[in-house]
mmCIF file of C-alpha atoms in Angstrom:
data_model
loop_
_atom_site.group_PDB
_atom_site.id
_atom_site.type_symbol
_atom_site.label_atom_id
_atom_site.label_comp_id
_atom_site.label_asym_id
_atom_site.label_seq_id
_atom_site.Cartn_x
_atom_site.Cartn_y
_atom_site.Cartn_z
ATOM 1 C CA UNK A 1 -8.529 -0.661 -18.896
ATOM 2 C CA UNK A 2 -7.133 0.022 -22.530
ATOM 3 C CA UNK A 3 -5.086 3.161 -22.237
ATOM 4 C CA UNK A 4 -6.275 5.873 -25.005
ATOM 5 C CA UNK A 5 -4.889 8.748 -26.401
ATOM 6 C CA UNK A 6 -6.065 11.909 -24.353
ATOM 7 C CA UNK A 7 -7.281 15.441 -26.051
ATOM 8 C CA UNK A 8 -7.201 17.861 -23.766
ATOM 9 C CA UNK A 9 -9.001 21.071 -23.013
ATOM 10 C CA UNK A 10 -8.902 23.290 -20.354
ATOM 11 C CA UNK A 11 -11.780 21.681 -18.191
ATOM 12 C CA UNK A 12 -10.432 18.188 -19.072
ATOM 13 C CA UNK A 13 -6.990 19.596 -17.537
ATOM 14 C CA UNK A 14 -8.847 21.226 -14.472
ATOM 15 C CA UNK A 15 -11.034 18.097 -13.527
ATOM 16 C CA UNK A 16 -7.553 15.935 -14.233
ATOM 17 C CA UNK A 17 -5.910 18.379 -10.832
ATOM 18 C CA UNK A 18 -8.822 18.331 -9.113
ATOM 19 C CA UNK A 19 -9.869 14.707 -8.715
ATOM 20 C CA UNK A 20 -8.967 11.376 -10.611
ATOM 21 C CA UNK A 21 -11.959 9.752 -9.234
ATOM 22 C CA UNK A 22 -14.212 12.383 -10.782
ATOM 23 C CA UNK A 23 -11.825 12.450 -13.965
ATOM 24 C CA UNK A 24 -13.120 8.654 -14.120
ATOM 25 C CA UNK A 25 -16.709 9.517 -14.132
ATOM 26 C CA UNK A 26 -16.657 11.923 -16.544
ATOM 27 C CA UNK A 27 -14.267 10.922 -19.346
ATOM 28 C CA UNK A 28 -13.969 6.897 -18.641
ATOM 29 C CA UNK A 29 -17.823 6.353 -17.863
ATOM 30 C CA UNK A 30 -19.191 9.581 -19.979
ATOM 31 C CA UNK A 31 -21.517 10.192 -16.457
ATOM 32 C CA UNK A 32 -22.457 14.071 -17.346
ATOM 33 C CA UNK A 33 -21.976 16.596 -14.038
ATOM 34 C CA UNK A 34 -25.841 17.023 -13.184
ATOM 35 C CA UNK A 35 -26.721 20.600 -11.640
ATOM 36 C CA UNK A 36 -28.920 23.629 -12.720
ATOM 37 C CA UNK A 37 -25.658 26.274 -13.017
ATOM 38 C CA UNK A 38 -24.636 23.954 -15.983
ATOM 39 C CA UNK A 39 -27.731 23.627 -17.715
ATOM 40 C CA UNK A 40 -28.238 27.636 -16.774
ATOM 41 C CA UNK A 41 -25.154 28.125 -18.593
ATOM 42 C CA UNK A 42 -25.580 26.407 -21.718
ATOM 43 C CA UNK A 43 -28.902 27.968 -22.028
ATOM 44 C CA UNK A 44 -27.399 31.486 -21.533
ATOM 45 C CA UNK A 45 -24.286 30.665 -23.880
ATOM 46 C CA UNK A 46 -26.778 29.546 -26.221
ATOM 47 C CA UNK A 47 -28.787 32.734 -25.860
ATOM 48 C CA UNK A 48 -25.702 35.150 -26.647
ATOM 49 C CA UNK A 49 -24.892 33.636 -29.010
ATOM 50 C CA UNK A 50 -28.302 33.729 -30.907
ATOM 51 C CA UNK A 51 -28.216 37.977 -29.966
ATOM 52 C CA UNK A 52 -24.614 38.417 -31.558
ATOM 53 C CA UNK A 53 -25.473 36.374 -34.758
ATOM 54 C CA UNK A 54 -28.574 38.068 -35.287
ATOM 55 C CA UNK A 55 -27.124 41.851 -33.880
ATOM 56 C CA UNK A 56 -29.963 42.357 -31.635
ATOM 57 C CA UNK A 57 -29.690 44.549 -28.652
ATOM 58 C CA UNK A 58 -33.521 45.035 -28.370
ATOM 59 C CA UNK A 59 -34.154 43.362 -25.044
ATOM 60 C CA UNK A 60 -38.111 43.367 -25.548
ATOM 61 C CA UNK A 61 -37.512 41.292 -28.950
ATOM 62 C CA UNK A 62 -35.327 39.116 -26.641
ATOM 63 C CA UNK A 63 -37.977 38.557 -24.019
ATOM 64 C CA UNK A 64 -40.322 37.695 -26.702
ATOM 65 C CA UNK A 65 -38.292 35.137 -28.427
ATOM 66 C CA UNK A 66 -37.227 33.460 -24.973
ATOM 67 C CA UNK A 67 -41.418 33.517 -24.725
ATOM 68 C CA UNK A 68 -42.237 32.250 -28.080
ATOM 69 C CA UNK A 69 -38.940 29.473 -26.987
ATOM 70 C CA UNK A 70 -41.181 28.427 -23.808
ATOM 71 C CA UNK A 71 -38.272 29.642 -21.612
ATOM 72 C CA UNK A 72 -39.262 29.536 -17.884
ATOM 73 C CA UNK A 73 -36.515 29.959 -16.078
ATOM 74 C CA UNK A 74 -36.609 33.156 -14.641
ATOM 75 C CA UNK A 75 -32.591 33.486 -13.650
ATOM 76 C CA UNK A 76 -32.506 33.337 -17.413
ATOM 77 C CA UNK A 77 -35.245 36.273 -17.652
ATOM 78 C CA UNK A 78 -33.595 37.965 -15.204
ATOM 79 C CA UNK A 79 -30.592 38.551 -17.337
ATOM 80 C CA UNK A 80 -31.950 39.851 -20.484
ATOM 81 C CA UNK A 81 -30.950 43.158 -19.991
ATOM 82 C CA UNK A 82 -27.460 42.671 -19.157
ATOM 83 C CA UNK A 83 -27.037 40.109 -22.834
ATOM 84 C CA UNK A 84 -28.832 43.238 -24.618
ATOM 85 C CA UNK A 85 -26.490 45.691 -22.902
ATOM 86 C CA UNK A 86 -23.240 43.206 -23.928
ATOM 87 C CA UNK A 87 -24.719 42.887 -27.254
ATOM 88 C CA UNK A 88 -25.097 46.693 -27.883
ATOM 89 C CA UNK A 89 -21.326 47.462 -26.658
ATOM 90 C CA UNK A 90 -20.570 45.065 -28.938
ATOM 91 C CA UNK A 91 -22.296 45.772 -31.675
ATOM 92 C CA UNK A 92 -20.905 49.725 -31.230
ATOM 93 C CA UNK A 93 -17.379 48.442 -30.913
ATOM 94 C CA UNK A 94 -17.515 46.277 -34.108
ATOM 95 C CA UNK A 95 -19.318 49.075 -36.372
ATOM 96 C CA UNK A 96 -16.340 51.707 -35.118
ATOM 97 C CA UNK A 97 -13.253 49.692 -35.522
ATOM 98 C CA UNK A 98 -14.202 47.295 -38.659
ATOM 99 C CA UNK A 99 -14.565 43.910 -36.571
ATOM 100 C CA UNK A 100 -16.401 40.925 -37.305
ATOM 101 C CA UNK A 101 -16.546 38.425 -34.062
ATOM 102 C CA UNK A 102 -16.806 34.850 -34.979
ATOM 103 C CA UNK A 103 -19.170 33.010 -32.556
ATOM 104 C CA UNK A 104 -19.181 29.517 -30.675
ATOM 105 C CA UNK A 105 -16.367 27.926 -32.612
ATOM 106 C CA UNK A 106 -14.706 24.665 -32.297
ATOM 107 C CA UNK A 107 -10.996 24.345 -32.804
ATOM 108 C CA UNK A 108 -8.677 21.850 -31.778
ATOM 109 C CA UNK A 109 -4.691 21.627 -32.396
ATOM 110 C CA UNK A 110 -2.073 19.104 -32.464
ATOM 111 C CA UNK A 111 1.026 18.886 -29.875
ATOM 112 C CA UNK A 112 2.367 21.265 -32.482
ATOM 113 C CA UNK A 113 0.038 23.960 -31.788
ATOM 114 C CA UNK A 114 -1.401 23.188 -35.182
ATOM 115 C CA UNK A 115 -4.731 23.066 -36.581
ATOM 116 C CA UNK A 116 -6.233 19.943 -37.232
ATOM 117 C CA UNK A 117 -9.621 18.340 -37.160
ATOM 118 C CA UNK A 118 -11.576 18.766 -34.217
ATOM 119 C CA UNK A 119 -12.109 15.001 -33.654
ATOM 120 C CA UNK A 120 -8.791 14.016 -35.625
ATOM 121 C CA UNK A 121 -7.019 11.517 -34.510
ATOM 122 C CA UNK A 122 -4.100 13.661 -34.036
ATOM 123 C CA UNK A 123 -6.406 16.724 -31.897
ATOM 124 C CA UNK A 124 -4.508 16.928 -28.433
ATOM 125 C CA UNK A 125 -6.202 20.240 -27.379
ATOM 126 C CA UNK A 126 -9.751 21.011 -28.126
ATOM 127 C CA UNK A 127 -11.692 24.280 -27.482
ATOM 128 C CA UNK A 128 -14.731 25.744 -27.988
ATOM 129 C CA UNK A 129 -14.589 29.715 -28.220
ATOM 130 C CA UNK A 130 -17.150 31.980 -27.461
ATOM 131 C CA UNK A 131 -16.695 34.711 -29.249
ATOM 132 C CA UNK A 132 -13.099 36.368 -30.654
ATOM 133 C CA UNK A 133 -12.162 39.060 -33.115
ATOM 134 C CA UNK A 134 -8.885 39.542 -34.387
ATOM 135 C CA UNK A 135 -8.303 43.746 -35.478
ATOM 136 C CA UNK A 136 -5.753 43.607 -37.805
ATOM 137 C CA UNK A 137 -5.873 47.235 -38.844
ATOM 138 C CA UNK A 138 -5.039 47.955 -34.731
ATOM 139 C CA UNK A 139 -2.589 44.771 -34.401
ATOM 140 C CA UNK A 140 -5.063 42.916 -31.665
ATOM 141 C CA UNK A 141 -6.602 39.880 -31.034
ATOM 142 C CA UNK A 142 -10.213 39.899 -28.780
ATOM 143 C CA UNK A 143 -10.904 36.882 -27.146
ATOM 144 C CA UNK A 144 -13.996 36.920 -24.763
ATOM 145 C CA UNK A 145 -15.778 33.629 -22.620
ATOM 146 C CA UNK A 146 -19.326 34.510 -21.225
ATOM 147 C CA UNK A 147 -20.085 33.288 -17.225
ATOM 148 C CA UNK A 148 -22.964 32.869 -15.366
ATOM 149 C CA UNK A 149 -21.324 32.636 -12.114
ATOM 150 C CA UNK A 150 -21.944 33.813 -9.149
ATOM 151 C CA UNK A 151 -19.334 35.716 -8.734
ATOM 152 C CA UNK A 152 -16.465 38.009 -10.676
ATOM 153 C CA UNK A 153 -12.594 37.465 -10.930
ATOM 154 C CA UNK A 154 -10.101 40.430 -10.359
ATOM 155 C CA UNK A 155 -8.604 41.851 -13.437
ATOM 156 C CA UNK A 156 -5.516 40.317 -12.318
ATOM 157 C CA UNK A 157 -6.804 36.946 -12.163
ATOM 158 C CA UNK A 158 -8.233 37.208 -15.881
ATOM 159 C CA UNK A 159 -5.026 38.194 -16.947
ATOM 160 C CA UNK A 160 -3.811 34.606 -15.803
ATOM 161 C CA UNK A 161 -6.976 32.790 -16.767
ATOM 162 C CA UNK A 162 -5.612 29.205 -18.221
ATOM 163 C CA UNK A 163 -8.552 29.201 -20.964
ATOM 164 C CA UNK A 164 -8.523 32.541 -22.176
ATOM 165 C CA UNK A 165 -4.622 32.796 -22.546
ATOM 166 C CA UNK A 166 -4.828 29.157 -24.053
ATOM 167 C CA UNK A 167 -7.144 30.557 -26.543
ATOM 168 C CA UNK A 168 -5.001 33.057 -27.290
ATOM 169 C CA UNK A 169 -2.463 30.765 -27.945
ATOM 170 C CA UNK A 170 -4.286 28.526 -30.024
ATOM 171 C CA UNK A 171 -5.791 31.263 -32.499
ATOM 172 C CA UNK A 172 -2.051 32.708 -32.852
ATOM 173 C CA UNK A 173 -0.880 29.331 -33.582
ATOM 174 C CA UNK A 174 -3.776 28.292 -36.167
ATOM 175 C CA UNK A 175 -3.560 31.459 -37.991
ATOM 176 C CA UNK A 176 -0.223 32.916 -37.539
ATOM 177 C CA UNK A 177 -1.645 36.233 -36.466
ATOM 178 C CA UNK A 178 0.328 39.547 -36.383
ATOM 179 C CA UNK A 179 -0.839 41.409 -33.018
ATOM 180 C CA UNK A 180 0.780 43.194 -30.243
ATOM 181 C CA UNK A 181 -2.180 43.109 -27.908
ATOM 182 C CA UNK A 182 -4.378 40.654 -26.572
ATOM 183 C CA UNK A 183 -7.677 41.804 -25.034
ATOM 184 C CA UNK A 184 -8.991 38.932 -23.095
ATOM 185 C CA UNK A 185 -12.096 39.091 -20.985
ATOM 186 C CA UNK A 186 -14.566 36.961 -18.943
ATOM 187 C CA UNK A 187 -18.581 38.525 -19.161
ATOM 188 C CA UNK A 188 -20.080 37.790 -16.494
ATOM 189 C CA UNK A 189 -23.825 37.977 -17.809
ATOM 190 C CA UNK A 190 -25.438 37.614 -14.047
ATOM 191 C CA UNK A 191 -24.072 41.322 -13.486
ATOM 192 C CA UNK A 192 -23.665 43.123 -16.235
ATOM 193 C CA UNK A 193 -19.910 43.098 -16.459
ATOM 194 C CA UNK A 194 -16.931 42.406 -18.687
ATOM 195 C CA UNK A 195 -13.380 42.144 -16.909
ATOM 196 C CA UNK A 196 -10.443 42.973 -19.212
ATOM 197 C CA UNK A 197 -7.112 42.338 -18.999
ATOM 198 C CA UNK A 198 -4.447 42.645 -21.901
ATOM 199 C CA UNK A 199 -1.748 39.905 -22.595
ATOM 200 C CA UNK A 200 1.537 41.134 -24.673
ATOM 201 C CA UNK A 201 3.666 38.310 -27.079
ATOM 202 C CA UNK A 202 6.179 37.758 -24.381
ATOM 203 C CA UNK A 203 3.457 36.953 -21.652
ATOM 204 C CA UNK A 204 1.513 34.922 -24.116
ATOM 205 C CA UNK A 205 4.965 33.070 -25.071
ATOM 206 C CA UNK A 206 5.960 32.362 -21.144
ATOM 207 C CA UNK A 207 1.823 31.262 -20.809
ATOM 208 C CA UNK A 208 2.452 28.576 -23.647
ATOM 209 C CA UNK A 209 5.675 26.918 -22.565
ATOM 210 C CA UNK A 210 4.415 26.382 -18.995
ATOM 211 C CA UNK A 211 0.828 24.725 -19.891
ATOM 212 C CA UNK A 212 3.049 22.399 -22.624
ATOM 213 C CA UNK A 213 4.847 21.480 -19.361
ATOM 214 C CA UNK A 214 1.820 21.209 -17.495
ATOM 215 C CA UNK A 215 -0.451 18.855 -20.295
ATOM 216 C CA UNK A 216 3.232 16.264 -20.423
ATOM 217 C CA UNK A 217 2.818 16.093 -16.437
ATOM 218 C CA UNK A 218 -0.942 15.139 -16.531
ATOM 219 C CA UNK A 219 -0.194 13.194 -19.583
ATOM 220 C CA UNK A 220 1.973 11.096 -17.282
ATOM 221 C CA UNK A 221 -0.441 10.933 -14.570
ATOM 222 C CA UNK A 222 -3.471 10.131 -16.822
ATOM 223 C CA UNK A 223 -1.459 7.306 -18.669
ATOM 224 C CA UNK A 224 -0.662 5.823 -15.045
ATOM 225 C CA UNK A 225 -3.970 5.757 -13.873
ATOM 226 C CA UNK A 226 -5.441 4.026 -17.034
ATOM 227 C CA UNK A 227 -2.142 1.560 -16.826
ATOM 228 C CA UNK A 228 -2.552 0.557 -12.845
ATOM 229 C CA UNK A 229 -6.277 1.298 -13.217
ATOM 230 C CA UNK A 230 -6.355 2.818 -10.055
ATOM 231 C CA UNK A 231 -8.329 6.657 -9.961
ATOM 232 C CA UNK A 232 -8.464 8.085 -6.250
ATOM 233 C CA UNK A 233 -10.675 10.633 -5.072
ATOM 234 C CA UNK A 234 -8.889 13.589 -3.641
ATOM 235 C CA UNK A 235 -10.941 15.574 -0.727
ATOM 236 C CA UNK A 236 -10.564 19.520 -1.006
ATOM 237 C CA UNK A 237 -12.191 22.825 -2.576
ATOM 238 C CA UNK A 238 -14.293 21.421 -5.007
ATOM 239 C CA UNK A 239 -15.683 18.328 -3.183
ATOM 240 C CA UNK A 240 -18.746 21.036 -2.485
ATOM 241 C CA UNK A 241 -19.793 21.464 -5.971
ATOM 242 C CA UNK A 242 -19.309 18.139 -7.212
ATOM 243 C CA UNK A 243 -22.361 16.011 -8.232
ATOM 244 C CA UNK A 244 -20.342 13.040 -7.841
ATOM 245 C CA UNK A 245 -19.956 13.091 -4.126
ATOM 246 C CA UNK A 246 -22.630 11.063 -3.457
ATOM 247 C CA UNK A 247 -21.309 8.402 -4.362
ATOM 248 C CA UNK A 248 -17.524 9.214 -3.833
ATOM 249 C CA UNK A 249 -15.214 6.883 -1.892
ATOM 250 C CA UNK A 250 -13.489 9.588 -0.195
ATOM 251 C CA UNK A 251 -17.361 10.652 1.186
ATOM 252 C CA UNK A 252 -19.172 7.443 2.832
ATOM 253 C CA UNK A 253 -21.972 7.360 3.489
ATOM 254 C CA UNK A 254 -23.381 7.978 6.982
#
């Protein structure tokens, strides 16, 4: 197999650790993961997204436009007050201190940290961002990725959350912004609940040289496996949730 130049993102980076055999379906074969929490949270991302643009926090208007959409899913329905409620808080916060979020954005940077085209033949890191503000008056940068998972993460573990800091990263980098506080948060739409945590310019700093090191190692790996051709499946954690074990090497079938 032809070797090619990887861009990486965060779940790229993630599937790359977990499993090269499942890092073959997805990104050599383009076989998309298959399961109804990934379609659930497009739909919701989708959703949010549609409520921040438009700055409604009504949640009957909501249910009527998920109605007039021919939405049936009712884990979907089920949320709709918890998206109004994020919305509102949102809405409040941006009306008090002056900010203006910017919504489901693609970026993607060179090995430079700089901003290029998102399908550039010089993008090594690609993101989409949910939402983010940056407050200059207040010197900080908001940075926020919605989740419809089933559960929430400490405080301390969104402080260390690889996307959100690389995010932070990336929008310092592309814009050269002047802050002294990163808010960073995960909403978890299923219960109602944002976790904060705040990153300083030292912490982001230390966050930025060790994923660098991080993206050469799995560029290595990556560039052996296309070379030898050879992508293992590794057995662990995640062999529950993925949709490729059916047909996995390292899972026979009985």
């Amino acid at each position: 197999m032809a070797i090619k130049p990887v861009v990486w993102s965060t779940s790229r980076a993630d599937c790359m650790m977990q499993c090269l055999h499942k890092y073959d379906q997805v990104y050599n074969h383009k076989i998309k993961e298959e399961s109804h929490a990934l379609t659930l949270g497009t739909s919701i991302h989708e959703i949010i997204a549609d409520e921040l643009c438009s700055h409604n926090d009504n949640p009957e208007i909501l249910q009527d436009r998920l109605d007039s959409l021919g939405i049936e899913d009712p884990e979907i329905y089920a949320m709709v007050p918890n998206i109004s409620k994020f919305v509102k808080e949102w809405n409040e916060r941006a009306k008090r201190d002056g900010l203006e979020a910017t919504i489901e954005k693609q970026y993607a940077v060179d090995k430079q940290f700089n901003m290029t085209d998102f399908l550039g033949s010089d993008a090594y890191i690609r993101g989409v961002f949910d939402m983010y503000a940056y407050d200059e008056k207040n010197k900080r940068l908001i940075v926020i990725d919605h989740k419809s998972s089933k559960s929430c993460l400490s405080k301390a573990k969104v402080k260390a959350h690889p996307q959100l800091n690389l995010y932070v990263v990336m929008l310092t980098r592309m814009f050269n912004l002047d802050w002294e506080i990163a808010e960073i948060a995960l909403h978890y739409v299923k219960f109602g609940k944002v976790v904060w945590a705040d990153l300083d310019r030292s912490e982001m700093e230390t966050f930025e040289k060790k994923y660098k090191h991080l993206l050469s190692i799995l560029d290595e790996r990556v560039y052996a496996a296309y070379e030898n051709d050879v992508w293992p499946a590794t057995t662990g954690f995640y062999c529950s949730w993925c949709s490729f074990k059916k047909n996995c090497p390292a899972h026979p079938k009985v």
